[in-house]
XYZ file of C-alpha atoms in Angstrom:
336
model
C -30.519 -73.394 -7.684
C -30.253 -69.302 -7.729
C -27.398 -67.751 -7.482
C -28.349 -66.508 -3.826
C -29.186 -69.454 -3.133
C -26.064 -70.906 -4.001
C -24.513 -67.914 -1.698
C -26.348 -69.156 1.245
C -25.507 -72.421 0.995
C -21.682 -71.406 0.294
C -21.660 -68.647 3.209
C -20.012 -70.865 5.522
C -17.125 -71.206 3.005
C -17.008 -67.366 2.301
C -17.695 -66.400 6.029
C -13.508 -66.622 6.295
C -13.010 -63.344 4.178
C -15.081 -61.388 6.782
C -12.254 -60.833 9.344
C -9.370 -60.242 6.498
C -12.106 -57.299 5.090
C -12.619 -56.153 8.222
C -9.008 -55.774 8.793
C -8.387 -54.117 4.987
C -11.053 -52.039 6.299
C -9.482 -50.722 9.236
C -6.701 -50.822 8.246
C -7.550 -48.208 5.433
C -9.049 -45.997 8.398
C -6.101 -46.483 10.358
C -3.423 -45.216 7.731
C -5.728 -42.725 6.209
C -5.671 -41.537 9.688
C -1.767 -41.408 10.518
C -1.522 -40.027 6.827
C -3.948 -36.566 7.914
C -1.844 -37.059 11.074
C 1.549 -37.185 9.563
C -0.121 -33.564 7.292
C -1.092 -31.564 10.464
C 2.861 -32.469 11.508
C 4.226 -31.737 8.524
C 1.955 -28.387 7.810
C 2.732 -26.832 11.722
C 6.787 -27.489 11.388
C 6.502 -25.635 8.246
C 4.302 -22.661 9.969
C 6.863 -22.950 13.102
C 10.122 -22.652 10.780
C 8.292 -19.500 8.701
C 7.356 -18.250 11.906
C 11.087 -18.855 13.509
C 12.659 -16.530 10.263
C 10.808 -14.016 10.896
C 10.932 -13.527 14.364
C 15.066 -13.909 13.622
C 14.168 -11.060 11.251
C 11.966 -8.917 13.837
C 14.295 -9.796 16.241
C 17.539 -8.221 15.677
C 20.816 -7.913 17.265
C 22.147 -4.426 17.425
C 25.425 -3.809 16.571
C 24.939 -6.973 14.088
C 24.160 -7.624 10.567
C 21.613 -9.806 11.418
C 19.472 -11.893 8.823
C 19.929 -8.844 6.833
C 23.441 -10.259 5.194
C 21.182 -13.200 3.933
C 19.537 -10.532 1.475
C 22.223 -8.528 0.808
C 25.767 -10.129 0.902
C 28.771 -9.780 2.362
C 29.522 -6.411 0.904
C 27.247 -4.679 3.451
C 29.144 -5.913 6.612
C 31.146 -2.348 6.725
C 28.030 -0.113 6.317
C 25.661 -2.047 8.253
C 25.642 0.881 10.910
C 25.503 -0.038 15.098
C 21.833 -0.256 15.887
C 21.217 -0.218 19.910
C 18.407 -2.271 21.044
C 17.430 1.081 23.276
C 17.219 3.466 20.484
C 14.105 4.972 18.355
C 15.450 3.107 15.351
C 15.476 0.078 16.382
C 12.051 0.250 18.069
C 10.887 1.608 14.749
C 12.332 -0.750 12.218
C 10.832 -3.807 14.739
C 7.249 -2.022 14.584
C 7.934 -1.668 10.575
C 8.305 -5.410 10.305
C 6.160 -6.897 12.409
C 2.841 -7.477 10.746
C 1.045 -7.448 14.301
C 1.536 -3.641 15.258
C -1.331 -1.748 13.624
C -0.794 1.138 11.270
C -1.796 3.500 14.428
C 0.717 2.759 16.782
C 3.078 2.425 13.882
C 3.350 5.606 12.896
C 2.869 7.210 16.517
C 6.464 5.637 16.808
C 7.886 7.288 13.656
C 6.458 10.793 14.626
C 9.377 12.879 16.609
C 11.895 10.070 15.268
C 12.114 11.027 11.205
C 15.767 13.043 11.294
C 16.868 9.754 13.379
C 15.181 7.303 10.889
C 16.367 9.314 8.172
C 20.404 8.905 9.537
C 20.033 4.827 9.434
C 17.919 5.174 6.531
C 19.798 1.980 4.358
C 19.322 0.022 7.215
C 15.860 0.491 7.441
C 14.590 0.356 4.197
C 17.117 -3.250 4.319
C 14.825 -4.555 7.344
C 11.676 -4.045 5.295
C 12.993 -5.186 2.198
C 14.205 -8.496 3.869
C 10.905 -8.796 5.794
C 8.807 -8.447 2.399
C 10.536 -11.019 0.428
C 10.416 -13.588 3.312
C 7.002 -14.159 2.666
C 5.505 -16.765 0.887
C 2.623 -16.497 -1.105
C -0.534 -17.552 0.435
C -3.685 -15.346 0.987
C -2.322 -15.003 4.559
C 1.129 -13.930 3.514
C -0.359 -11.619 1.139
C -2.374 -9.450 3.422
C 0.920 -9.290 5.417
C 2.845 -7.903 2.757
C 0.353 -5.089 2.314
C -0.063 -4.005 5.996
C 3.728 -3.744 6.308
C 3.839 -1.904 2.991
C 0.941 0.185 4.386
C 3.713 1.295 7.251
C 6.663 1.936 5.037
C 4.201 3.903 2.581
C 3.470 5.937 5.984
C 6.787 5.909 6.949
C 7.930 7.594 3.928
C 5.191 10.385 3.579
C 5.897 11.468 7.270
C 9.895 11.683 6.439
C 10.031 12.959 3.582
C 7.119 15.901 4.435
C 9.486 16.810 7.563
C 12.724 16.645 5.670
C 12.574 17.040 2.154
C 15.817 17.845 0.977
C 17.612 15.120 3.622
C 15.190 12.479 2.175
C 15.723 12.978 -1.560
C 19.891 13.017 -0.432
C 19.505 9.739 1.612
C 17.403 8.545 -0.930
C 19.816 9.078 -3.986
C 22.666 7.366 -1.678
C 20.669 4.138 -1.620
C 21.737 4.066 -5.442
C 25.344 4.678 -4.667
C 25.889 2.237 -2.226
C 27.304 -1.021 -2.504
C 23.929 -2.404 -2.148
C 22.124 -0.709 -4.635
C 20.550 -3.403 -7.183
C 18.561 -4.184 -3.407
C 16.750 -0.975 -4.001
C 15.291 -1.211 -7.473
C 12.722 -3.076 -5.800
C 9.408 -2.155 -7.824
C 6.838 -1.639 -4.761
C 9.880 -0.255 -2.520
C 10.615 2.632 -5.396
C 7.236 2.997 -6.923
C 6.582 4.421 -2.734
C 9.530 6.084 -2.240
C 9.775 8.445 -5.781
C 6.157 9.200 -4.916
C 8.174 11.101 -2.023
C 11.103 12.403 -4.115
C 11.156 16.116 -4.799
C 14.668 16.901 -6.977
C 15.809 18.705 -3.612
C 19.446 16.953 -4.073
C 21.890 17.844 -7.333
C 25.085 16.260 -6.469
C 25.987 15.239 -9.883
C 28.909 13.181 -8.416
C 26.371 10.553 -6.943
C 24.475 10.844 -10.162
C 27.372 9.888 -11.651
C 27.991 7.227 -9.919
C 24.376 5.923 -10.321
C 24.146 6.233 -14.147
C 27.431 3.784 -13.468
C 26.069 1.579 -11.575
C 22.653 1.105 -13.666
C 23.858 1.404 -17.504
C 26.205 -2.205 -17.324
C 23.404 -3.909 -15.614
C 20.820 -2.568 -18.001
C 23.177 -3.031 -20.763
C 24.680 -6.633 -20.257
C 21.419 -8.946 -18.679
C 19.134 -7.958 -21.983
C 16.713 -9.238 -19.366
C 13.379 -7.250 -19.752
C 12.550 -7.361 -16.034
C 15.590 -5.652 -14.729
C 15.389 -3.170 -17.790
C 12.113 -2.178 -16.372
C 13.956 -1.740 -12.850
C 16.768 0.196 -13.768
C 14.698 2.503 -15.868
C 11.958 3.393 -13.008
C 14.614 4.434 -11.028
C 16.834 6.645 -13.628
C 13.707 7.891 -14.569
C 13.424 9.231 -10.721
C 16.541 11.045 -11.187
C 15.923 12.273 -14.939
C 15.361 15.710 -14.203
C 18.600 16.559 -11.801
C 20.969 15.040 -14.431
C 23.267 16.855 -16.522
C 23.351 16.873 -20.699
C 26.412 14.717 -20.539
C 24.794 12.014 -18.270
C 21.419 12.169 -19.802
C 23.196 11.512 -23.356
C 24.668 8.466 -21.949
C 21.911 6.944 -20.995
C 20.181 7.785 -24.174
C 23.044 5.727 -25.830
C 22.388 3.237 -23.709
C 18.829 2.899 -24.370
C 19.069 2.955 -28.365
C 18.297 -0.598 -28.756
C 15.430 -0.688 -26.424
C 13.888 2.725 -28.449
C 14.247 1.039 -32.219
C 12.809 -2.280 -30.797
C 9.331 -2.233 -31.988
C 9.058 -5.831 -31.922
C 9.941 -7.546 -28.283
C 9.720 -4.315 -25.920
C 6.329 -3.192 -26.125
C 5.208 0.655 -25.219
C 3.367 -0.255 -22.044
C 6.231 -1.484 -20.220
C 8.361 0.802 -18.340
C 11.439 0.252 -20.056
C 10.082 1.197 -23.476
C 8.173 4.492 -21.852
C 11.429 5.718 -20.460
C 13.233 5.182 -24.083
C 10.684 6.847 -25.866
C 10.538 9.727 -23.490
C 14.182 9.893 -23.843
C 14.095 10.316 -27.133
C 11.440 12.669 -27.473
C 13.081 14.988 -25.366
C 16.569 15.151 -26.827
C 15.744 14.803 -30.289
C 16.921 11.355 -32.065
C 19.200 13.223 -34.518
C 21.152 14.615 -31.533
C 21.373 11.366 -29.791
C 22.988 9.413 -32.623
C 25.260 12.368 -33.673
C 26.591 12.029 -29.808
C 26.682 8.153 -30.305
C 28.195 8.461 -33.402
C 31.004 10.997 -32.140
C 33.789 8.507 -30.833
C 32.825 6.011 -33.574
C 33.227 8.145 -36.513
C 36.204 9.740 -35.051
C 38.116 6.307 -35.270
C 37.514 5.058 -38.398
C 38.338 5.903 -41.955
C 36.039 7.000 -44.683
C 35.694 3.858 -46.186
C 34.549 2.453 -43.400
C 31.259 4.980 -42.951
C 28.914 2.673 -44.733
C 29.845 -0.516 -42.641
C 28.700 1.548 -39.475
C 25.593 2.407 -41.411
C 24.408 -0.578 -41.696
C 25.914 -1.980 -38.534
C 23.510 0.499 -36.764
C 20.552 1.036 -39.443
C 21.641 4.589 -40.264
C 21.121 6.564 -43.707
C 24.658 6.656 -45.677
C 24.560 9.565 -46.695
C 23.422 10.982 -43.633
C 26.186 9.668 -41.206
C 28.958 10.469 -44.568
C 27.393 13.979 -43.437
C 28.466 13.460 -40.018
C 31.848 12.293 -40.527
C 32.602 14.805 -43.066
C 31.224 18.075 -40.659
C 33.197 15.917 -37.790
C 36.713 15.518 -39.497
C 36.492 18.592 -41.175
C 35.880 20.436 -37.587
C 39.060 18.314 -36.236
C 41.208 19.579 -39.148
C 40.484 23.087 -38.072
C 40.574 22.519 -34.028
C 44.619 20.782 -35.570
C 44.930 24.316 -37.502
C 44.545 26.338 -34.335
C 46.500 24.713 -32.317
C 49.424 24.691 -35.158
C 48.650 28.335 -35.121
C 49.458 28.922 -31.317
């Protein structure tokens, strides 16, 4: 007897598996079904909640600090200024951020508004910054970013061409705020320096920037928020006095001699270099030097040397030229 015949003759036997197949079947269908089912669910409470943020985001309540204080902390809750819901800003910022309003009719709303944009100009550049990093990072998202960058781009050229030397003073203040790491956002400044025209020269706030920046470039040894820091100080490079420019060249001496790890294409390295070149290295480590050598005895020179990869007899140069000037600046003032 064949096999199929053997089948035949056995098919009453087997025909008992039919309805428990038919049911595996089905039951296959069934779950795949709920399982695409249970996706779509899953998927549209996920586009709802992104959705829900940012209309909490476009949708702001004035006089409030909003979803902003998600971004940027508590210490902003005293300069968050009072926004009414009525006012050009406020129409403005909600245009800014949401990705539906077309460049057009964006920037029809910022024309006859740029001193007032200018005045709550933190707060602003805080909506779109907030907005921006909200997004996620699918091809959708992605064209969002860009037409809301698109708008601040805009937003910038228009206030900046009508007031020059009130945009380059609001813009240095970002920096001097209590928010200011929030700013050294790389697509937010590589816009807004494009705009930046040296018309301010308070070198309080200067000051107070190079203060802010050095520690933070200085402690992380992180090479992405090197890079940050030094876009921005580069910004400000030409309205800074010697005495803050040789500070930050101090700063920057282990980034400059690091031909290994910080390569010359990133921004952080162009910045030392440039540094560098424009002061003169000798000059540089005769300032850094200053304070060091003035505090230690000469036995101690050739330590430092080697601490900081200087020539010996170069730096005994130093300290010799240095002490011997102190001796005389002691002389003269025995003498009066």
């Amino acid at each position: 007897m064949s096999w199929f015949d053997a089948w035949l003759n056995g098919n009453v036997a087997l025909s008992g598996w039919f309805p428990t197949i038919f049911i595996f079947l089905l039951g296959l269908f069934l779950g795949r079904k709920r399982i695409k089912d249970g996706w779509t669910v899953i998927k549209t409470k996920i586009h709802n909640s992104k959705n829900a943020e940012k209309e909490n985001i476009v949708a702001m309540n004035a006089g409030s600090i909003g979803t902003v204080n998600n971004y940027f902390g508590q210490g902003l809750q005293n300069q968050m200024p009072n926004i009414n819901q009525n006012s050009a800003v406020y129409s403005v910022v909600n245009k800014l951020v949401d990705e539906n309003v077309t460049l057009i009719s964006f920037n029809q709303e910022v024309h006859g508004n740029e001193n007032d944009i200018l005045n709550d100009f933190s707060y602003v550049v805080q909506q779109y910054l907030q907005m921006k990093n909200g997004y996620g990072f699918s091809q959708n998202d992605l064209a969002n970013v860009k037409k809301i960058n698109e708008k601040l781009e805009s937003m910038l050229n228009q206030i900046s061409a009508q007031f020059p030397q009130k945009f380059d003073e609001y813009f240095v203040k970002l920096y001097t705020s209590v928010s200011w790491e929030a700013f050294l956002d790389e697509k937010f400044v590589e816009m807004a320096s494009a705009c930046y025209r040296n018309n301010w020269n308070d070198q309080n706030d200067f000051s107070l920037i190079v203060e802010n920046i050095l520690p933070k470039l200085q402690k992380t040894g992180d090479y992405n928020v090197e890079n940050d820091c030094s876009r921005v100080l580069q910004i400000f490079w030409n309205s800074l006095n010697d005495d803050l420019r040789y500070k930050i060249a101090i700063a920057y001496y282990n980034i400059y001699n690091d031909d290994i790890w910080r390569q010359m294409k990133f921004p952080q390295k162009q910045f030392a270099d440039k540094i560098y070149k424009e002061l003169g290295w000798e000059n540089i480590i005769k300032e850094m030097m200053r304070p060091i050598l003035s505090g230690i005895t000469s036995d101690d020179v050739e330590k430092v040397a080697e601490e900081y990869r200087l020539n010996v007899e170069w730096l005994k140069k130093q300290y010799d030229e240095l002490h011997a000037k102190r001796d005389l600046d002691l002389d003269d003032f025995a003498r009066t």
